[in-house]
Short mmCIF file of C-alpha atoms and ligand atoms in Angstrom, two decimals:
data_model
loop_
_atom_site.label_atom_id
_atom_site.label_comp_id
_atom_site.label_asym_id
_atom_site.label_seq_id
_atom_site.Cartn_x
_atom_site.Cartn_y
_atom_site.Cartn_z
CA UNK A 1 -14.52 17.49 15.99
CA UNK A 2 -12.67 18.08 13.25
CA UNK A 3 -11.60 15.75 10.29
CA UNK A 4 -11.36 15.43 6.40
CA UNK A 5 -11.92 11.96 5.04
CA UNK A 6 -12.54 11.42 1.03
CA UNK A 7 -11.65 8.48 -1.40
CA UNK A 8 -11.73 9.63 -5.04
CA UNK A 9 -12.65 6.36 -6.93
CA UNK A 10 -16.06 4.49 -7.25
CA UNK A 11 -15.52 0.95 -6.68
CA UNK A 12 -17.04 -2.02 -8.40
CA UNK A 13 -15.94 -4.74 -5.66
CA UNK A 14 -16.73 -8.61 -6.63
CA UNK A 15 -15.88 -11.53 -8.52
CA UNK A 16 -16.02 -10.83 -12.68
CA UNK A 17 -15.59 -7.41 -12.06
CA UNK A 18 -12.75 -7.05 -14.28
CA UNK A 19 -15.57 -8.05 -16.98
CA UNK A 20 -16.95 -4.58 -16.53
CA UNK A 21 -13.58 -2.63 -18.09
CA UNK A 22 -14.70 -2.19 -21.48
CA UNK A 23 -18.29 -1.14 -20.12
CA UNK A 24 -16.77 1.17 -17.75
CA UNK A 25 -14.42 3.24 -20.84
CA UNK A 26 -17.65 3.31 -22.71
CA UNK A 27 -19.50 4.92 -19.86
CA UNK A 28 -16.56 7.81 -19.69
CA UNK A 29 -16.52 7.77 -24.02
CA UNK A 30 -12.88 6.45 -24.34
CA UNK A 31 -12.29 4.28 -27.13
CA UNK A 32 -8.39 4.34 -26.86
CA UNK A 33 -6.60 3.75 -23.90
CA UNK A 34 -3.05 3.00 -22.43
CA UNK A 35 -2.63 -0.21 -20.46
CA UNK A 36 -0.10 0.07 -17.49
CA UNK A 37 1.34 -3.34 -16.24
CA UNK A 38 4.21 -5.27 -14.55
CA UNK A 39 5.76 -8.26 -16.72
CA UNK A 40 4.42 -10.20 -13.48
CA UNK A 41 1.08 -9.62 -14.11
CA UNK A 42 1.28 -10.33 -17.32
CA UNK A 43 2.80 -13.62 -16.93
CA UNK A 44 0.17 -14.46 -14.74
CA UNK A 45 -2.59 -14.18 -17.47
CA UNK A 46 -4.20 -11.25 -16.18
CA UNK A 47 -3.20 -8.58 -18.75
CA UNK A 48 -4.38 -10.95 -21.43
CA UNK A 49 -7.66 -11.04 -19.79
CA UNK A 50 -8.17 -7.32 -19.72
CA UNK A 51 -7.14 -7.16 -23.06
CA UNK A 52 -9.86 -9.49 -24.44
CA UNK A 53 -12.29 -7.12 -22.35
CA UNK A 54 -11.17 -4.45 -23.94
CA UNK A 55 -11.24 -5.71 -27.15
CA UNK A 56 -14.29 -7.24 -27.13
CA UNK A 57 -15.94 -3.52 -27.12
CA UNK A 58 -13.48 -2.42 -29.44
CA UNK A 59 -11.48 -0.18 -27.60
CA UNK A 60 -7.77 0.25 -28.69
CA UNK A 61 -4.97 -0.68 -26.62
CA UNK A 62 -1.78 0.83 -26.16
CA UNK A 63 0.48 -1.39 -23.48
CA UNK A 64 3.27 0.17 -21.09
CA UNK A 65 4.78 -2.79 -19.65
CA UNK A 66 8.04 -1.17 -18.31
CA UNK A 67 6.69 -0.91 -14.77
CA UNK A 68 9.40 -2.36 -11.80
CA UNK A 69 8.48 -2.66 -8.15
CA UNK A 70 8.44 0.44 -6.73
CA UNK A 71 8.48 2.31 -9.80
CA UNK A 72 11.49 4.73 -10.20
CA UNK A 73 10.81 8.53 -11.51
CA UNK A 74 12.79 7.61 -14.41
CA UNK A 75 10.25 5.52 -16.15
CA UNK A 76 7.34 8.31 -16.22
CA UNK A 77 8.36 10.63 -18.68
CA UNK A 78 8.50 7.34 -21.34
CA UNK A 79 5.09 6.39 -20.42
CA UNK A 80 3.38 10.17 -20.74
CA UNK A 81 5.15 10.77 -24.02
CA UNK A 82 3.46 7.39 -25.24
CA UNK A 83 0.18 8.38 -24.42
CA UNK A 84 0.45 11.98 -25.54
CA UNK A 85 1.82 10.63 -28.67
CA UNK A 86 -0.80 7.93 -29.34
CA UNK A 87 -3.80 10.74 -28.17
CA UNK A 88 -5.22 7.71 -25.22
CA UNK A 89 -8.48 9.01 -24.17
CA UNK A 90 -7.79 6.70 -20.49
CA UNK A 91 -5.35 5.36 -18.46
CA UNK A 92 -6.11 1.45 -17.33
CA UNK A 93 -3.91 0.23 -14.64
CA UNK A 94 -3.39 -3.09 -13.44
CA UNK A 95 -1.48 -4.95 -10.85
CA UNK A 96 -0.15 -4.16 -7.78
CA UNK A 97 0.56 -0.80 -5.98
CA UNK A 98 3.67 -0.27 -8.45
CA UNK A 99 1.43 -0.51 -11.17
CA UNK A 100 -1.18 1.50 -10.08
CA UNK A 101 1.10 4.01 -8.51
CA UNK A 102 3.55 4.42 -12.16
CA UNK A 103 -0.35 4.88 -14.13
CA UNK A 104 -1.53 7.79 -11.32
CA UNK A 105 2.34 9.81 -12.12
CA UNK A 106 1.96 9.28 -16.08
CA UNK A 107 -1.30 10.42 -15.71
CA UNK A 108 -0.29 13.54 -14.05
CA UNK A 109 2.31 14.23 -16.58
CA UNK A 110 0.06 14.13 -19.19
CA UNK A 111 -1.89 16.99 -18.60
CA UNK A 112 0.79 18.41 -16.24
CA UNK A 113 4.46 19.71 -17.36
CA UNK A 114 7.41 17.69 -15.87
CA UNK A 115 9.23 16.43 -14.24
CA UNK A 116 7.07 14.75 -11.50
CA UNK A 117 9.48 16.07 -8.40
CA UNK A 118 7.52 18.92 -8.44
CA UNK A 119 4.40 17.87 -7.20
CA UNK A 120 5.60 15.87 -4.76
CA UNK A 121 3.06 16.56 -1.51
CA UNK A 122 -0.73 17.38 -1.23
CA UNK A 123 -2.91 18.92 -3.63
CA UNK A 124 0.18 20.55 -6.10
CA UNK A 125 -1.43 19.10 -9.54
CA UNK A 126 -3.60 21.56 -11.21
CA UNK A 127 -4.63 20.74 -13.99
CA UNK A 128 -7.88 17.40 -14.45
CA UNK A 129 -5.97 13.97 -15.46
CA UNK A 130 -7.76 11.72 -18.14
CA UNK A 131 -10.13 9.04 -16.23
CA UNK A 132 -8.15 6.32 -15.04
CA UNK A 133 -9.35 2.90 -14.04
CA UNK A 134 -7.55 0.69 -11.66
CA UNK A 135 -7.54 -3.10 -11.21
CA UNK A 136 -5.81 -4.17 -8.37
CA UNK A 137 -4.19 -8.10 -8.62
CA UNK A 138 -2.43 -7.53 -5.04
CA UNK A 139 -4.31 -7.43 -1.97
CA UNK A 140 -1.64 -4.52 -0.39
CA UNK A 141 -1.29 -1.11 -0.83
CA UNK A 142 -5.50 -0.64 -2.20
CA UNK A 143 -3.79 2.45 -4.34
CA UNK A 144 -6.94 1.89 -6.55
CA UNK A 145 -8.87 3.66 -3.87
CA UNK A 146 -6.71 6.27 -2.44
CA UNK A 147 -5.58 9.67 -3.71
CA UNK A 148 -1.85 8.84 -3.69
CA UNK A 149 0.93 7.94 -6.20
CA UNK A 150 4.59 6.35 -4.28
CA UNK A 151 7.13 7.18 -6.72
CA UNK A 152 10.84 6.32 -6.32
CA UNK A 153 13.05 9.49 -6.43
CA UNK A 154 16.27 7.80 -7.87
CA UNK A 155 18.36 11.13 -7.86
CA UNK A 156 17.37 12.52 -4.15
CA UNK A 157 17.11 8.57 -3.10
CA UNK A 158 14.12 8.60 -1.52
CA UNK A 159 10.22 7.82 -2.12
CA UNK A 160 8.14 10.65 -3.00
CA UNK A 161 4.21 10.71 -2.21
CA UNK A 162 2.39 12.81 -4.62
CA UNK A 163 -1.18 13.31 -3.49
CA UNK A 164 -4.45 14.64 -3.50
CA UNK A 165 -6.78 16.14 -6.13
CA UNK A 166 -6.44 14.41 -9.64
CA UNK A 167 -4.15 11.65 -8.13
CA UNK A 168 -6.25 8.81 -7.80
CA UNK A 169 -8.31 6.50 -9.79
CA UNK A 170 -11.71 7.65 -11.06
CA UNK A 171 -12.86 3.70 -11.29
CA UNK A 172 -11.48 0.77 -8.83
CA UNK A 173 -12.66 -2.55 -10.42
CA UNK A 174 -11.52 -4.98 -7.35
CA UNK A 175 -11.95 -8.60 -8.18
CA UNK A 176 -10.90 -10.89 -6.03
CA UNK A 177 -10.46 -14.04 -8.73
CA UNK A 178 -7.38 -11.51 -9.83
CA UNK A 179 -5.49 -12.67 -6.88
CA UNK A 180 -6.13 -16.17 -6.81
CA UNK A 181 -2.57 -17.11 -8.25
CA UNK A 182 -0.51 -14.64 -6.49
CA UNK A 183 2.32 -16.01 -5.32
CA UNK A 184 2.21 -17.22 -1.30
CA UNK A 185 4.93 -14.73 -0.77
CA UNK A 186 3.91 -12.06 -2.10
CA UNK A 187 0.15 -12.71 -0.61
CA UNK A 188 2.30 -12.91 2.48
CA UNK A 189 4.15 -9.56 2.01
CA UNK A 190 1.29 -7.59 0.41
CA UNK A 191 -0.92 -8.87 2.91
CA UNK A 192 1.02 -7.48 6.05
CA UNK A 193 1.50 -3.99 4.33
CA UNK A 194 -2.19 -3.77 4.35
CA UNK A 195 -2.58 -4.75 7.96
CA UNK A 196 0.38 -2.26 8.14
CA UNK A 197 -1.95 0.36 6.96
CA UNK A 198 -4.75 -0.94 9.15
CA UNK A 199 -3.34 -0.37 12.49
CA UNK A 200 -0.70 2.43 11.58
CA UNK A 201 -4.10 4.63 10.69
CA UNK A 202 -6.25 3.37 13.64
CA UNK A 203 -3.16 4.80 16.23
CA UNK A 204 -2.28 7.77 13.64
CA UNK A 205 -2.85 11.32 15.11
CA UNK A 206 -4.81 12.23 12.24
CA UNK A 207 -7.22 9.13 12.85
CA UNK A 208 -11.02 10.07 12.77
CA UNK A 209 -14.28 7.81 13.43
CA UNK A 210 -14.72 7.14 9.69
CA UNK A 211 -10.86 6.23 9.18
CA UNK A 212 -11.04 4.32 12.33
CA UNK A 213 -14.67 2.36 11.66
CA UNK A 214 -12.62 1.35 7.92
CA UNK A 215 -9.29 0.44 9.80
CA UNK A 216 -10.65 -1.74 12.55
CA UNK A 217 -12.60 -3.95 10.08
CA UNK A 218 -9.82 -3.85 7.80
CA UNK A 219 -7.59 -5.36 10.87
CA UNK A 220 -10.42 -8.20 11.85
CA UNK A 221 -10.59 -9.13 8.00
CA UNK A 222 -6.83 -9.36 6.75
CA UNK A 223 -5.58 -10.79 11.11
CA UNK A 224 -8.40 -13.42 10.46
CA UNK A 225 -7.65 -14.40 6.57
CA UNK A 226 -3.94 -14.00 5.58
CA UNK A 227 -2.67 -16.88 6.97
CA UNK A 228 -5.25 -19.11 4.90
CA UNK A 229 -4.62 -16.80 1.92
CA UNK A 230 -0.63 -17.97 2.13
CA UNK A 231 -1.27 -21.70 2.70
CA UNK A 232 -4.27 -22.34 0.58
CA UNK A 233 -4.17 -19.22 -2.32
CA UNK A 234 -7.00 -20.70 -4.17
CA UNK A 235 -9.70 -20.23 -0.92
CA UNK A 236 -11.70 -17.51 -2.72
CA UNK A 237 -13.29 -16.50 0.36
CA UNK A 238 -10.07 -15.54 1.89
CA UNK A 239 -9.12 -13.90 -0.91
CA UNK A 240 -12.14 -12.05 -0.87
CA UNK A 241 -12.13 -10.94 2.65
CA UNK A 242 -8.11 -9.71 2.08
CA UNK A 243 -9.14 -7.80 -0.88
CA UNK A 244 -11.66 -5.87 0.96
CA UNK A 245 -9.76 -5.71 3.83
CA UNK A 246 -6.39 -4.11 2.01
CA UNK A 247 -9.15 -1.48 0.15
CA UNK A 248 -10.72 -0.19 3.57
CA UNK A 249 -7.15 -0.30 5.34
CA UNK A 250 -6.87 2.04 2.34
CA UNK A 251 -10.17 4.11 3.21
CA UNK A 252 -8.77 4.88 6.41
CA UNK A 253 -5.05 5.56 6.07
CA UNK A 254 -6.34 8.07 2.86
CA UNK A 255 -7.33 10.49 5.23
CA UNK A 256 -5.81 9.39 8.62
CA UNK A 257 -1.83 8.80 6.72
CA UNK A 258 0.11 6.13 8.35
CA UNK A 259 3.72 6.35 11.07
CA UNK A 260 6.93 4.89 11.88
CA UNK A 261 6.78 1.31 9.92
CA UNK A 262 6.23 3.29 6.69
CA UNK A 263 8.99 5.73 7.55
CA UNK A 264 11.76 3.04 8.43
CA UNK A 265 10.17 1.09 5.48
CA UNK A 266 10.45 2.89 2.37
CA UNK A 267 14.26 4.31 3.38
CA UNK A 268 14.61 -0.07 3.14
CA UNK A 269 13.27 -0.05 -0.10
CA UNK A 270 15.50 2.47 -0.79
CA UNK A 271 18.66 1.79 0.02
CA UNK A 272 18.25 -2.26 0.70
CA UNK A 273 15.80 -2.60 -2.37
CA UNK A 274 13.54 -4.50 -0.08
CA UNK A 275 9.69 -5.01 -1.68
CA UNK A 276 7.08 -2.38 -0.02
CA UNK A 277 5.19 -5.27 1.82
CA UNK A 278 8.34 -7.05 3.12
CA UNK A 279 9.84 -3.63 4.65
CA UNK A 280 6.81 -3.49 6.40
CA UNK A 281 6.29 -6.51 7.45
CA UNK A 282 9.78 -7.05 8.93
CA UNK A 283 9.09 -3.74 11.26
CA UNK A 284 5.89 -4.01 12.13
CA UNK A 285 5.76 -6.04 15.49
CA UNK A 286 8.94 -4.03 17.11
CA UNK A 287 6.93 -0.64 15.99
CA UNK A 288 3.79 -1.77 17.43
CA UNK A 289 6.20 -2.33 20.36
CA UNK A 290 7.89 0.74 20.78
CA UNK A 291 4.28 2.49 20.09
CA UNK A 292 2.50 0.47 22.64
CA UNK A 293 4.84 2.33 25.32
CA UNK A 294 2.42 5.08 25.64
CA UNK A 295 -0.90 4.63 27.04
CA UNK A 296 -3.10 6.12 24.90
CA UNK A 297 -1.66 3.73 22.42
CA UNK A 298 -2.05 1.18 24.41
CA UNK A 299 -5.60 1.49 24.70
CA UNK A 300 -6.00 2.08 20.85
CA UNK A 301 -4.19 -1.54 20.69
CA UNK A 302 -6.49 -3.03 22.81
CA UNK A 303 -9.71 -2.34 20.55
CA UNK A 304 -7.13 -3.83 17.63
CA UNK A 305 -6.60 -6.66 19.58
CA UNK A 306 -10.40 -7.22 20.30
CA UNK A 307 -10.73 -6.64 16.22
CA UNK A 308 -8.38 -9.73 16.01
CA UNK A 309 -11.18 -11.84 17.92
CA UNK A 310 -8.47 -12.02 21.26
CA UNK A 311 -10.52 -11.70 24.94
CA UNK A 312 -9.54 -8.59 26.58
CA UNK A 313 -11.68 -8.98 28.96
CA UNK A 314 -9.90 -8.60 32.90
CA UNK A 315 -6.80 -7.50 31.06
CA UNK A 316 -4.85 -4.09 31.29
CA UNK A 317 -4.41 -1.99 28.18
CA UNK A 318 -0.86 -2.79 28.57
CA UNK A 319 -1.77 -6.40 28.83
CA UNK A 320 -3.99 -6.64 25.66
CA UNK A 321 -1.74 -4.29 23.83
CA UNK A 322 1.13 -7.08 24.59
CA UNK A 323 -1.27 -9.66 23.37
CA UNK A 324 -1.92 -7.39 19.93
CA UNK A 325 1.61 -7.56 19.75
CA UNK A 326 2.29 -11.12 20.14
CA UNK A 327 -0.69 -11.81 17.62
CA UNK A 328 1.06 -10.06 15.23
CA UNK A 329 3.83 -11.28 15.86
CA UNK A 330 3.25 -14.52 15.78
CA UNK A 331 1.19 -14.32 12.26
CA UNK A 332 4.02 -13.10 10.65
CA UNK A 333 5.96 -15.85 11.64
CA UNK A 334 3.22 -18.33 10.80
CA UNK A 335 3.79 -16.34 6.77
CA UNK A 336 7.75 -16.65 6.85
CA UNK A 337 8.10 -13.21 7.17
CA UNK A 338 12.08 -12.80 7.23
CA UNK A 339 13.97 -11.06 9.32
CA UNK A 340 16.16 -8.27 8.27
CA UNK A 341 18.90 -10.19 7.77
CA UNK A 342 17.45 -12.57 5.93
CA UNK A 343 16.09 -10.32 3.96
CA UNK A 344 19.31 -8.99 2.95
CA UNK A 345 19.74 -5.79 4.96
CA UNK A 346 23.88 -5.19 6.55
CA UNK A 347 24.23 -3.75 9.83
CA UNK A 348 26.43 -1.09 8.78
CA UNK A 349 23.28 0.59 6.97
CA UNK A 350 21.84 1.29 9.97
CA UNK A 351 22.51 4.79 10.82
CA UNK A 352 21.78 5.75 6.95
CA UNK A 353 18.45 3.99 7.42
CA UNK A 354 17.55 6.18 10.66
CA UNK A 355 18.55 9.27 9.20
CA UNK A 356 16.33 8.90 6.05
CA UNK A 357 13.58 7.56 8.46
CA UNK A 358 13.27 11.02 9.95
CA UNK A 359 13.01 12.79 6.76
CA UNK A 360 9.85 10.85 6.14
CA UNK A 361 8.48 14.00 7.67
CA UNK A 362 4.60 13.32 7.24
CA UNK A 363 4.46 9.52 8.65
CA UNK A 364 6.90 10.98 11.49
CA UNK A 365 4.65 13.78 12.46
CA UNK A 366 1.26 11.72 12.90
CA UNK A 367 2.88 8.18 14.55
CA UNK A 368 1.94 8.67 17.56
CA UNK A 369 5.24 8.75 19.95
CA UNK A 370 8.29 10.99 18.61
CA UNK A 371 11.22 8.75 17.97
CA UNK A 372 14.91 10.07 17.23
CA UNK A 373 17.62 8.27 14.94
CA UNK A 374 19.50 6.29 17.93
CA UNK A 375 15.86 4.67 18.69
CA UNK A 376 14.89 4.17 15.18
CA UNK A 377 18.22 1.98 15.14
CA UNK A 378 17.84 0.27 18.01
CA UNK A 379 14.48 -0.75 16.27
CA UNK A 380 16.12 -1.69 13.13
CA UNK A 381 18.57 -4.12 15.45
CA UNK A 382 15.73 -5.45 16.71
CA UNK A 383 13.81 -6.38 13.60
CA UNK A 384 17.18 -7.57 11.95
CA UNK A 385 17.37 -11.26 13.64
CA UNK A 386 14.63 -13.11 14.00
CA UNK A 387 12.71 -13.77 17.11
CA UNK A 388 10.46 -16.16 18.67
CA UNK A 389 6.59 -14.39 19.12
CA UNK A 390 6.07 -13.32 22.82
CA UNK A 391 9.51 -13.22 23.53
N1 NAD B 401 -1.23 4.37 -3.66
C1 NAD B 401 -0.90 3.74 -2.77
O1 NAD B 401 -1.87 3.99 -1.75
C2 NAD B 401 0.04 2.93 -1.88
C3 NAD B 401 0.46 2.86 -0.62
C4 NAD B 401 1.51 1.86 0.05
C5 NAD B 401 2.03 1.41 -1.18
N2 NAD B 401 1.75 1.77 -2.00
C6 NAD B 401 3.14 1.88 -3.28
O2 NAD B 401 3.08 0.25 -3.87
C7 NAD B 401 3.77 -0.61 -4.36
C8 NAD B 401 3.86 -2.11 -4.25
O3 NAD B 401 3.05 -2.34 -4.44
P1 NAD B 401 2.27 -4.28 -4.38
O4 NAD B 401 3.27 -4.13 -2.71
O5 NAD B 401 1.11 -4.35 -4.51
O6 NAD B 401 3.44 -5.00 -5.26
P2 NAD B 401 3.73 -4.94 -6.58
O7 NAD B 401 2.78 -3.92 -7.46
O8 NAD B 401 5.37 -4.27 -7.03
O9 NAD B 401 3.69 -6.23 -7.25
C9 NAD B 401 4.91 -7.33 -6.45
C10 NAD B 401 5.44 -8.27 -7.31
O10 NAD B 401 4.17 -9.06 -7.61
C11 NAD B 401 3.70 -9.30 -8.54
N3 NAD B 401 2.43 -9.53 -8.97
C12 NAD B 401 0.97 -8.74 -8.85
N4 NAD B 401 -0.05 -9.32 -8.76
C13 NAD B 401 0.02 -10.47 -8.70
C14 NAD B 401 -0.71 -11.62 -9.60
N5 NAD B 401 -2.10 -11.16 -9.62
N6 NAD B 401 0.02 -13.25 -10.13
C15 NAD B 401 0.97 -12.91 -9.96
N7 NAD B 401 1.81 -12.29 -9.95
C16 NAD B 401 1.43 -10.56 -9.61
C17 NAD B 401 4.07 -7.62 -9.49
O11 NAD B 401 4.38 -8.74 -10.88
C18 NAD B 401 5.41 -8.08 -8.82
O12 NAD B 401 6.81 -8.83 -9.29
C19 NAD B 401 4.95 0.05 -3.76
O13 NAD B 401 5.91 0.91 -4.84
C20 NAD B 401 4.50 0.78 -2.67
O14 NAD B 401 5.19 2.29 -1.84
C21 NAD B 401 1.34 2.95 -2.69
ZN1 ZN B 402 1.93 0.72 2.78
#
C-alpha cells in the first residue's frame, strides 16, 4: 500500500468559532492583518462581524474587497502590494472558495516573486508565507483545509491550480452560523460542488484508505442534508452537517484529487461564466453514469449508494451504481440545479469546451475512465437539457 495524505490547516469547528479569530492572531503575534473578502459576504454582514472581533483584540485591519467569483489573476498583485506596503503580519480570508483562494495566492505573492503563473502545479512555492486564517461562509469548496488555490488565468483562458507547500491556510475557523444566510441557489450549487468532491475523490485513481473514509462520510452528510439546507436555510443542524461534509470531502480530494466532472467544470466557468458549483452540478449525474460503465467503478458506486442510505442488498453492482446515479439526479432536480442550456451555455461552445477539458490533465489522469473529446461533447449534450431522474 502506498499513498500520500495530509492537510495543512488546524481546524476549529463549531458554532461561534469565528469569535476566536482575534485570539488565534494573538497566538501568531500578529497585530495588523489583511482581510480578504468579496461584496456578497460583506453585504451578508459577515465581514463586519469579523472586523469587530479583530478590533476587540486591538488588531489593525487593512481591507481588500476586490475578490469576484472564479477569482482572476489580475487582482492578486494589487492585493500583495497592499499587504507589503501596509506591512501586515497575517491574512484573514472571509468567504467562499473565491476569497479564500484569492487570499492564498496573494499570500504566496507577498513573500515570493510574481507573476503567480510560475507556481501553477505542485510544491513550486519556495518561500514560507504569512499566517493565513480561513473563515469559510459557503459549504462547498472546503478550501479552508486544502493546500490548493484555484485562480483564473485570464490570458491563458484556463483555471490554474497552485498547490502544495505554503499554499494552504494555517488555521480554519469553521462556523456553521456563517452559512445560515447563504441564499438557496448558492446553497444548492456549492453543496453539489462538495458532493462532487466526495464522489470524485472516492472513485479517483489516487484514492486511499484515509481519503475513502472521509469521502464516504462526506457523501452521507451532504446527501442527507443538502435538500433540507436548501429548503430551510435556518436549520442549523443541516447547515452544520453540510459544513462538516464539505470539509471532509476536501480532506479526501486534497490527496485523492478530482476527476472528469471538474475537468469539464473548469472550462464551463472560464468560457461560459458558470459559477464553479453550478458547472459541477450540471455535469455530475451524466459523468457518474459515464464512469459507471466500468465494473470497478460500479463497485465503488455501490459503496456510495450505501453511504446515501440506499438499500443495496440483493442488487448487482451495476444496479446499485444506477441507483446512486438516479439518487444524485433526483437530488439535483429537487434543488433546482439548471441544465446547461438554462445556465446559458451554447451548443456552439461544445467543441471548445471539450478541447479545454482534455487539457485539464491532472483531473483527466486520475479519473477512473479514459475519455476522448467526442465523448466529452456527448456528455455536454446529455447535460444540455433537463432530464427526469431515472430517464
Ligand atoms: N481551493 C480549493 O480547494 C477549491 C476547491 C474547489 C473549488 N475551488 C474554487 O472556489 C471557487 C468557488 O467558491 P464557492 O463555490 O465557495 O463560491 P464563491 O466564493 O465564489 O461565492 C459565491 C457567491 O456566494 C456569496 N456568498 C458567499 N458566502 C455567503 C454567505 N454566507 N451569505 C451570502 N452570500 C454568500 C459570494 O459573495 C458570491 O457571490 C471557484 O473559483 C472554485 O474553482 C477551490
Ligand atoms: Zn469543486
